[in-house]
Amino acid sequence: DAKTTQPTSMDCAEGRAANLPCNHSTISGNEYVYWYRQIHSQGPQYIIHGLKNNETNEMASLIITEDRKSSTLILPHATLRDTAVYYCIVRVSSNTGKLIFGQGTTLQVKP
Amino acid sequence: NAGVMQNPRHLVRRRGQEARLRCSPMKGHSHVYWYRQLPEEGLKFMVYLQKENIIDESGMPKERFSAEFPKEGPSILRIQQVVRGDSAAYFCASSPQFRETQYFGPGTRLLVL
């Protein structure tokens, strides 16, 4: 499985953009990058995913580098409710689709 | 459109009892995944099921754990003769098709006394 590397923790000021990086240097051409978050101990919440192109939805933007070896999740205007653990996951195409969670990045949004 | 539903949300069992966790996928979803999150640890895949079939159980403990997803009704994760080490949050996710986005339920917190 393609391994992902994320910083353990990050801080962000409320109202500012939060940029969460992820390295996935061993990603294969047909593997997607998924982002989920887990607030407190709630169920993981799907945020966004992408293959090659940058993606945007109502929650966030996903920027994938041209070589696909890294990506950045952008929360444009972070709020206190965005405080959570953010998981970057490379979805392995050859297996049954199970998600392999790493340790993620703990994002603390501060007032 | 209701999301993934899990019940009970909290379950307390004594050692040696059985625990049954239920998961109702989102409407139109026929693929169910179970994950476990031990205290202070990350989520770990357990099993992937489609209706009436177990597709991948590579993450299931070899003993005492079983899962099913019958033609009618919710998916069931069953833990027999629970031990304290089974205390964890158990999350279910569903997707409409194979390899499509998984959406998670709120989880069941199992506490074994």
PDB file of C-alpha atoms in Angstrom:
ATOM      1  CA  ASP A   1       0.000   0.000   0.000  1.00  0.00           C
ATOM      2  CA  ALA A   2       1.162   3.499  -0.764  1.00  0.00           C
ATOM      3  CA  LYS A   3       2.350   5.015   2.490  1.00  0.00           C
ATOM      4  CA  THR A   4       1.421   8.545   3.461  1.00  0.00           C
ATOM      5  CA  THR A   5       3.333  10.912   5.685  1.00  0.00           C
ATOM      6  CA  GLN A   6       1.662  13.761   7.525  1.00  0.00           C
ATOM      7  CA  PRO A   7       2.825  16.148  10.234  1.00  0.00           C
ATOM      8  CA  THR A   8       1.671  15.044  13.644  1.00  0.00           C
ATOM      9  CA  SER A   9       0.063  18.335  14.555  1.00  0.00           C
ATOM     10  CA  MET A  10      -0.617  21.827  13.276  1.00  0.00           C
ATOM     11  CA  ASP A  11      -2.161  25.020  14.578  1.00  0.00           C
ATOM     12  CA  CYS A  12      -4.251  27.488  12.646  1.00  0.00           C
ATOM     13  CA  ALA A  13      -5.842  30.801  13.577  1.00  0.00           C
ATOM     14  CA  GLU A  14      -9.591  30.995  13.294  1.00  0.00           C
ATOM     15  CA  GLY A  15     -10.644  32.573  10.018  1.00  0.00           C
ATOM     16  CA  ARG A  16      -7.358  31.824   8.296  1.00  0.00           C
ATOM     17  CA  ALA A  17      -6.726  29.131   5.723  1.00  0.00           C
ATOM     18  CA  ALA A  18      -5.504  25.803   7.034  1.00  0.00           C
ATOM     19  CA  ASN A  19      -3.092  24.022   4.712  1.00  0.00           C
ATOM     20  CA  LEU A  20      -2.514  20.381   5.585  1.00  0.00           C
ATOM     21  CA  PRO A  21       0.277  18.638   3.672  1.00  0.00           C
ATOM     22  CA  CYS A  22       0.603  14.960   2.818  1.00  0.00           C
ATOM     23  CA  ASN A  23       3.425  13.064   1.162  1.00  0.00           C
ATOM     24  CA  HIS A  24       2.663   9.938  -0.828  1.00  0.00           C
ATOM     25  CA  SER A  25       5.788   9.428  -2.901  1.00  0.00           C
ATOM     26  CA  THR A  26       5.051   5.775  -3.734  1.00  0.00           C
ATOM     27  CA  ILE A  27       1.602   6.395  -5.129  1.00  0.00           C
ATOM     28  CA  SER A  28       0.677   4.543  -8.298  1.00  0.00           C
ATOM     29  CA  GLY A  29      -0.953   6.081 -11.315  1.00  0.00           C
ATOM     30  CA  ASN A  30      -4.452   4.801 -10.645  1.00  0.00           C
ATOM     31  CA  GLU A  31      -4.598   5.362  -6.906  1.00  0.00           C
ATOM     32  CA  TYR A  32      -6.772   8.078  -5.450  1.00  0.00           C
ATOM     33  CA  VAL A  33      -5.924  10.417  -2.587  1.00  0.00           C
ATOM     34  CA  TYR A  34      -8.691  10.643   0.004  1.00  0.00           C
ATOM     35  CA  TRP A  35      -9.068  12.970   2.953  1.00  0.00           C
ATOM     36  CA  TYR A  36     -11.178  12.243   6.001  1.00  0.00           C
ATOM     37  CA  ARG A  37     -11.357  13.895   9.391  1.00  0.00           C
ATOM     38  CA  GLN A  38     -12.396  12.717  12.806  1.00  0.00           C
ATOM     39  CA  ILE A  39     -13.769  15.230  15.274  1.00  0.00           C
ATOM     40  CA  HIS A  40     -13.317  14.090  18.870  1.00  0.00           C
ATOM     41  CA  SER A  41     -14.177  10.396  18.637  1.00  0.00           C
ATOM     42  CA  GLN A  42     -16.988  10.725  16.139  1.00  0.00           C
ATOM     43  CA  GLY A  43     -17.151   8.675  12.977  1.00  0.00           C
ATOM     44  CA  PRO A  44     -14.684   9.733  10.276  1.00  0.00           C
ATOM     45  CA  GLN A  45     -16.128  12.338   7.957  1.00  0.00           C
ATOM     46  CA  TYR A  46     -15.359  12.259   4.257  1.00  0.00           C
ATOM     47  CA  ILE A  47     -13.931  15.544   2.997  1.00  0.00           C
ATOM     48  CA  ILE A  48     -12.663  15.206  -0.558  1.00  0.00           C
ATOM     49  CA  HIS A  49     -10.713  12.973  -2.918  1.00  0.00           C
ATOM     50  CA  GLY A  50      -8.801  13.301  -6.161  1.00  0.00           C
ATOM     51  CA  LEU A  51      -6.694  11.465  -8.699  1.00  0.00           C
ATOM     52  CA  LYS A  52      -4.676  13.978 -10.699  1.00  0.00           C
ATOM     53  CA  ASN A  53      -6.509  17.245 -10.945  1.00  0.00           C
ATOM     54  CA  ASN A  54      -7.152  19.716  -8.185  1.00  0.00           C
ATOM     55  CA  GLU A  55     -10.560  19.356  -6.621  1.00  0.00           C
ATOM     56  CA  THR A  56     -12.848  21.691  -4.706  1.00  0.00           C
ATOM     57  CA  ASN A  57     -16.100  21.177  -2.882  1.00  0.00           C
ATOM     58  CA  GLU A  58     -18.096  22.998  -0.244  1.00  0.00           C
ATOM     59  CA  MET A  59     -15.760  21.849   2.511  1.00  0.00           C
ATOM     60  CA  ALA A  60     -12.256  22.103   1.111  1.00  0.00           C
ATOM     61  CA  SER A  61      -9.853  22.168  -1.799  1.00  0.00           C
ATOM     62  CA  LEU A  62      -7.360  19.466  -2.687  1.00  0.00           C
ATOM     63  CA  ILE A  63      -4.180  20.387  -4.493  1.00  0.00           C
ATOM     64  CA  ILE A  64      -2.211  17.470  -5.961  1.00  0.00           C
ATOM     65  CA  THR A  65       1.270  18.087  -7.328  1.00  0.00           C
ATOM     66  CA  GLU A  66       1.929  17.278 -10.946  1.00  0.00           C
ATOM     67  CA  ASP A  67       4.097  14.274 -10.075  1.00  0.00           C
ATOM     68  CA  ARG A  68       1.365  13.166  -7.601  1.00  0.00           C
ATOM     69  CA  LYS A  69       3.905  12.568  -4.868  1.00  0.00           C
ATOM     70  CA  SER A  70       2.260  14.999  -2.485  1.00  0.00           C
ATOM     71  CA  SER A  71      -0.953  16.866  -1.885  1.00  0.00           C
ATOM     72  CA  THR A  72      -2.360  19.642   0.272  1.00  0.00           C
ATOM     73  CA  LEU A  73      -5.783  19.905   1.805  1.00  0.00           C
ATOM     74  CA  ILE A  74      -6.936  23.482   2.153  1.00  0.00           C
ATOM     75  CA  LEU A  75      -9.678  24.622   4.503  1.00  0.00           C
ATOM     76  CA  PRO A  76     -10.187  28.187   3.244  1.00  0.00           C
ATOM     77  CA  HIS A  77     -11.578  29.771   6.413  1.00  0.00           C
ATOM     78  CA  ALA A  78     -10.944  27.553   9.400  1.00  0.00           C
ATOM     79  CA  THR A  79     -13.370  27.666  12.310  1.00  0.00           C
ATOM     80  CA  LEU A  80     -13.126  26.214  15.793  1.00  0.00           C
ATOM     81  CA  ARG A  81     -15.335  23.359  14.620  1.00  0.00           C
ATOM     82  CA  ASP A  82     -12.634  22.313  12.169  1.00  0.00           C
ATOM     83  CA  THR A  83     -10.446  21.174  15.062  1.00  0.00           C
ATOM     84  CA  ALA A  84      -9.989  17.473  14.341  1.00  0.00           C
ATOM     85  CA  VAL A  85      -7.605  14.751  13.236  1.00  0.00           C
ATOM     86  CA  TYR A  86      -7.186  14.839   9.467  1.00  0.00           C
ATOM     87  CA  TYR A  87      -6.295  11.677   7.601  1.00  0.00           C
ATOM     88  CA  CYS A  88      -4.702  11.536   4.176  1.00  0.00           C
ATOM     89  CA  ILE A  89      -5.254   8.107   2.648  1.00  0.00           C
ATOM     90  CA  VAL A  90      -4.119   6.632  -0.618  1.00  0.00           C
ATOM     91  CA  ARG A  91      -6.727   4.204  -1.771  1.00  0.00           C
ATOM     92  CA  VAL A  92      -5.047   1.139  -3.120  1.00  0.00           C
ATOM     93  CA  SER A  93      -6.687   0.102  -6.344  1.00  0.00           C
ATOM     94  CA  SER A  94      -5.601  -3.516  -6.269  1.00  0.00           C
ATOM     95  CA  ASN A  95      -7.295  -4.448  -3.035  1.00  0.00           C
ATOM     96  CA  THR A  96     -10.884  -4.540  -1.944  1.00  0.00           C
ATOM     97  CA  GLY A  97     -11.060  -0.838  -1.339  1.00  0.00           C
ATOM     98  CA  LYS A  98     -10.408  -0.881   2.380  1.00  0.00           C
ATOM     99  CA  LEU A  99      -9.053   2.346   3.805  1.00  0.00           C
ATOM    100  CA  ILE A 100      -5.757   2.235   5.669  1.00  0.00           C
ATOM    101  CA  PHE A 101      -5.616   4.998   8.247  1.00  0.00           C
ATOM    102  CA  GLY A 102      -2.346   6.408   9.506  1.00  0.00           C
ATOM    103  CA  GLN A 103      -1.924   8.631  12.534  1.00  0.00           C
ATOM    104  CA  GLY A 104      -3.132  11.740  10.719  1.00  0.00           C
ATOM    105  CA  THR A 105      -2.570  15.387  11.536  1.00  0.00           C
ATOM    106  CA  THR A 106      -4.186  16.896  14.601  1.00  0.00           C
ATOM    107  CA  LEU A 107      -5.320  20.358  13.554  1.00  0.00           C
ATOM    108  CA  GLN A 108      -5.992  22.776  16.371  1.00  0.00           C
ATOM    109  CA  VAL A 109      -7.875  25.905  15.321  1.00  0.00           C
ATOM    110  CA  LYS A 110      -7.310  28.682  17.814  1.00  0.00           C
ATOM    111  CA  PRO A 111      -9.387  31.809  18.392  1.00  0.00           C
TER     112      PRO A 111
ATOM    113  CA  ASN B   1     -31.168  11.030   2.974  1.00  0.00           C
ATOM    114  CA  ALA B   2     -30.248   9.355   6.223  1.00  0.00           C
ATOM    115  CA  GLY B   3     -26.618   8.548   6.757  1.00  0.00           C
ATOM    116  CA  VAL B   4     -25.105   5.325   7.991  1.00  0.00           C
ATOM    117  CA  MET B   5     -26.814   4.245  11.183  1.00  0.00           C
ATOM    118  CA  GLN B   6     -25.282   2.202  13.923  1.00  0.00           C
ATOM    119  CA  ASN B   7     -26.816   0.848  17.070  1.00  0.00           C
ATOM    120  CA  PRO B   8     -26.447   0.704  19.858  1.00  0.00           C
ATOM    121  CA  ARG B   9     -24.275   3.774  20.234  1.00  0.00           C
ATOM    122  CA  HIS B  10     -22.957   2.506  23.553  1.00  0.00           C
ATOM    123  CA  LEU B  11     -22.798  -1.083  24.720  1.00  0.00           C
ATOM    124  CA  VAL B  12     -21.585  -2.428  28.047  1.00  0.00           C
ATOM    125  CA  ARG B  13     -20.835  -6.113  28.411  1.00  0.00           C
ATOM    126  CA  ARG B  14     -19.225  -8.257  31.066  1.00  0.00           C
ATOM    127  CA  ARG B  15     -16.396 -10.547  30.178  1.00  0.00           C
ATOM    128  CA  GLY B  16     -17.656 -13.708  28.521  1.00  0.00           C
ATOM    129  CA  GLN B  17     -20.858 -12.192  27.171  1.00  0.00           C
ATOM    130  CA  GLU B  18     -21.705 -11.665  23.522  1.00  0.00           C
ATOM    131  CA  ALA B  19     -21.825  -8.309  21.786  1.00  0.00           C
ATOM    132  CA  ARG B  20     -23.892  -7.639  18.674  1.00  0.00           C
ATOM    133  CA  LEU B  21     -23.301  -4.432  16.752  1.00  0.00           C
ATOM    134  CA  ARG B  22     -25.643  -3.379  13.975  1.00  0.00           C
ATOM    135  CA  CYS B  23     -25.039  -1.226  10.950  1.00  0.00           C
ATOM    136  CA  SER B  24     -27.620   0.030   8.476  1.00  0.00           C
ATOM    137  CA  PRO B  25     -25.914   1.422   5.376  1.00  0.00           C
ATOM    138  CA  MET B  26     -27.023   4.502   3.528  1.00  0.00           C
ATOM    139  CA  LYS B  27     -29.936   4.019   1.196  1.00  0.00           C
ATOM    140  CA  GLY B  28     -28.775   2.515  -2.064  1.00  0.00           C
ATOM    141  CA  HIS B  29     -25.481   1.312  -0.620  1.00  0.00           C
ATOM    142  CA  SER B  30     -24.759  -2.400  -0.816  1.00  0.00           C
ATOM    143  CA  HIS B  31     -21.160  -2.424   0.395  1.00  0.00           C
ATOM    144  CA  VAL B  32     -20.322  -2.361   4.092  1.00  0.00           C
ATOM    145  CA  TYR B  33     -16.982  -2.026   5.860  1.00  0.00           C
ATOM    146  CA  TRP B  34     -16.248  -2.437   9.572  1.00  0.00           C
ATOM    147  CA  TYR B  35     -13.361  -0.699  11.319  1.00  0.00           C
ATOM    148  CA  ARG B  36     -12.181  -0.759  14.914  1.00  0.00           C
ATOM    149  CA  GLN B  37     -10.512   1.996  16.872  1.00  0.00           C
ATOM    150  CA  LEU B  38      -8.836   0.928  20.082  1.00  0.00           C
ATOM    151  CA  PRO B  39      -8.321   3.595  22.757  1.00  0.00           C
ATOM    152  CA  GLU B  40      -5.667   6.118  21.709  1.00  0.00           C
ATOM    153  CA  GLU B  41      -5.068   4.270  18.443  1.00  0.00           C
ATOM    154  CA  GLY B  42      -5.956   4.704  14.801  1.00  0.00           C
ATOM    155  CA  LEU B  43      -8.738   3.061  12.864  1.00  0.00           C
ATOM    156  CA  LYS B  44      -8.075  -0.449  11.626  1.00  0.00           C
ATOM    157  CA  PHE B  45      -9.959  -2.226   8.887  1.00  0.00           C
ATOM    158  CA  MET B  46     -11.715  -5.402   9.965  1.00  0.00           C
ATOM    159  CA  VAL B  47     -14.014  -6.742   7.261  1.00  0.00           C
ATOM    160  CA  TYR B  48     -15.712  -5.854   3.984  1.00  0.00           C
ATOM    161  CA  LEU B  49     -19.074  -7.323   3.037  1.00  0.00           C
ATOM    162  CA  GLN B  50     -21.550  -7.152   0.253  1.00  0.00           C
ATOM    163  CA  LYS B  51     -25.061  -8.483   0.555  1.00  0.00           C
ATOM    164  CA  GLU B  52     -24.794 -12.109   1.702  1.00  0.00           C
ATOM    165  CA  ASN B  53     -21.061 -12.245   0.987  1.00  0.00           C
ATOM    166  CA  ILE B  54     -17.877 -11.642   2.929  1.00  0.00           C
ATOM    167  CA  ILE B  55     -15.398 -10.190   0.470  1.00  0.00           C
ATOM    168  CA  ASP B  56     -12.391  -9.397   2.646  1.00  0.00           C
ATOM    169  CA  GLU B  57     -11.991 -10.397   6.278  1.00  0.00           C
ATOM    170  CA  SER B  58      -8.249  -9.937   6.459  1.00  0.00           C
ATOM    171  CA  GLY B  59      -8.523  -7.599   9.445  1.00  0.00           C
ATOM    172  CA  MET B  60     -10.784  -9.764  11.568  1.00  0.00           C
ATOM    173  CA  PRO B  61      -9.359 -11.505  14.620  1.00  0.00           C
ATOM    174  CA  LYS B  62      -9.287 -15.234  13.962  1.00  0.00           C
ATOM    175  CA  GLU B  63     -11.459 -16.175  16.892  1.00  0.00           C
ATOM    176  CA  ARG B  64     -14.668 -14.898  18.470  1.00  0.00           C
ATOM    177  CA  PHE B  65     -15.409 -12.298  15.768  1.00  0.00           C
ATOM    178  CA  SER B  66     -17.839 -12.769  12.908  1.00  0.00           C
ATOM    179  CA  ALA B  67     -19.748 -10.531  10.537  1.00  0.00           C
ATOM    180  CA  GLU B  68     -22.692 -10.871   8.236  1.00  0.00           C
ATOM    181  CA  PHE B  69     -24.720  -8.737   5.862  1.00  0.00           C
ATOM    182  CA  PRO B  70     -27.942 -10.586   5.092  1.00  0.00           C
ATOM    183  CA  LYS B  71     -30.144 -10.000   2.101  1.00  0.00           C
ATOM    184  CA  GLU B  72     -32.586  -8.159   4.332  1.00  0.00           C
ATOM    185  CA  GLY B  73     -31.693  -6.111   7.362  1.00  0.00           C
ATOM    186  CA  PRO B  74     -28.569  -4.540   8.777  1.00  0.00           C
ATOM    187  CA  SER B  75     -25.038  -5.802   8.828  1.00  0.00           C
ATOM    188  CA  ILE B  76     -24.093  -7.438  12.131  1.00  0.00           C
ATOM    189  CA  LEU B  77     -20.698  -7.586  13.777  1.00  0.00           C
ATOM    190  CA  ARG B  78     -20.751 -10.254  16.444  1.00  0.00           C
ATOM    191  CA  ILE B  79     -18.184 -10.692  19.177  1.00  0.00           C
ATOM    192  CA  GLN B  80     -18.470 -13.818  21.268  1.00  0.00           C
ATOM    193  CA  GLN B  81     -17.062 -14.203  24.780  1.00  0.00           C
ATOM    194  CA  VAL B  82     -15.876 -10.621  24.964  1.00  0.00           C
ATOM    195  CA  VAL B  83     -12.683  -9.732  26.782  1.00  0.00           C
ATOM    196  CA  ARG B  84     -11.513  -6.372  28.098  1.00  0.00           C
ATOM    197  CA  GLY B  85      -9.253  -5.936  25.099  1.00  0.00           C
ATOM    198  CA  ASP B  86     -12.342  -5.773  22.877  1.00  0.00           C
ATOM    199  CA  SER B  87     -13.269  -2.420  24.416  1.00  0.00           C
ATOM    200  CA  ALA B  88     -13.119  -0.022  21.503  1.00  0.00           C
ATOM    201  CA  ALA B  89     -15.134   2.074  19.104  1.00  0.00           C
ATOM    202  CA  TYR B  90     -16.467   0.096  16.175  1.00  0.00           C
ATOM    203  CA  PHE B  91     -17.278   2.043  13.030  1.00  0.00           C
ATOM    204  CA  CYS B  92     -19.224   0.941  10.035  1.00  0.00           C
ATOM    205  CA  ALA B  93     -18.930   2.546   6.611  1.00  0.00           C
ATOM    206  CA  SER B  94     -20.901   2.022   3.445  1.00  0.00           C
ATOM    207  CA  SER B  95     -20.445   2.760  -0.228  1.00  0.00           C
ATOM    208  CA  PRO B  96     -22.761   2.477  -3.213  1.00  0.00           C
ATOM    209  CA  GLN B  97     -20.367   0.489  -5.350  1.00  0.00           C
ATOM    210  CA  PHE B  98     -17.028  -1.224  -5.042  1.00  0.00           C
ATOM    211  CA  ARG B  99     -14.159   1.232  -4.507  1.00  0.00           C
ATOM    212  CA  GLU B 100     -16.417   4.243  -4.262  1.00  0.00           C
ATOM    213  CA  THR B 101     -16.321   6.728  -1.419  1.00  0.00           C
ATOM    214  CA  GLN B 102     -17.061   5.267   1.995  1.00  0.00           C
ATOM    215  CA  TYR B 103     -19.308   7.126   4.415  1.00  0.00           C
ATOM    216  CA  PHE B 104     -19.019   6.352   8.081  1.00  0.00           C
ATOM    217  CA  GLY B 105     -21.550   5.937  10.821  1.00  0.00           C
ATOM    218  CA  PRO B 106     -21.276   7.417  14.320  1.00  0.00           C
ATOM    219  CA  GLY B 107     -19.849   4.225  15.790  1.00  0.00           C
ATOM    220  CA  THR B 108     -20.627   1.892  18.653  1.00  0.00           C
ATOM    221  CA  ARG B 109     -18.587   2.278  21.820  1.00  0.00           C
ATOM    222  CA  LEU B 110     -18.130  -1.109  23.417  1.00  0.00           C
ATOM    223  CA  LEU B 111     -17.019  -1.288  27.015  1.00  0.00           C
ATOM    224  CA  VAL B 112     -16.186  -4.668  28.505  1.00  0.00           C
ATOM    225  CA  LEU B 113     -16.189  -4.794  32.278  1.00  0.00           C
TER     226      LEU B 113
END
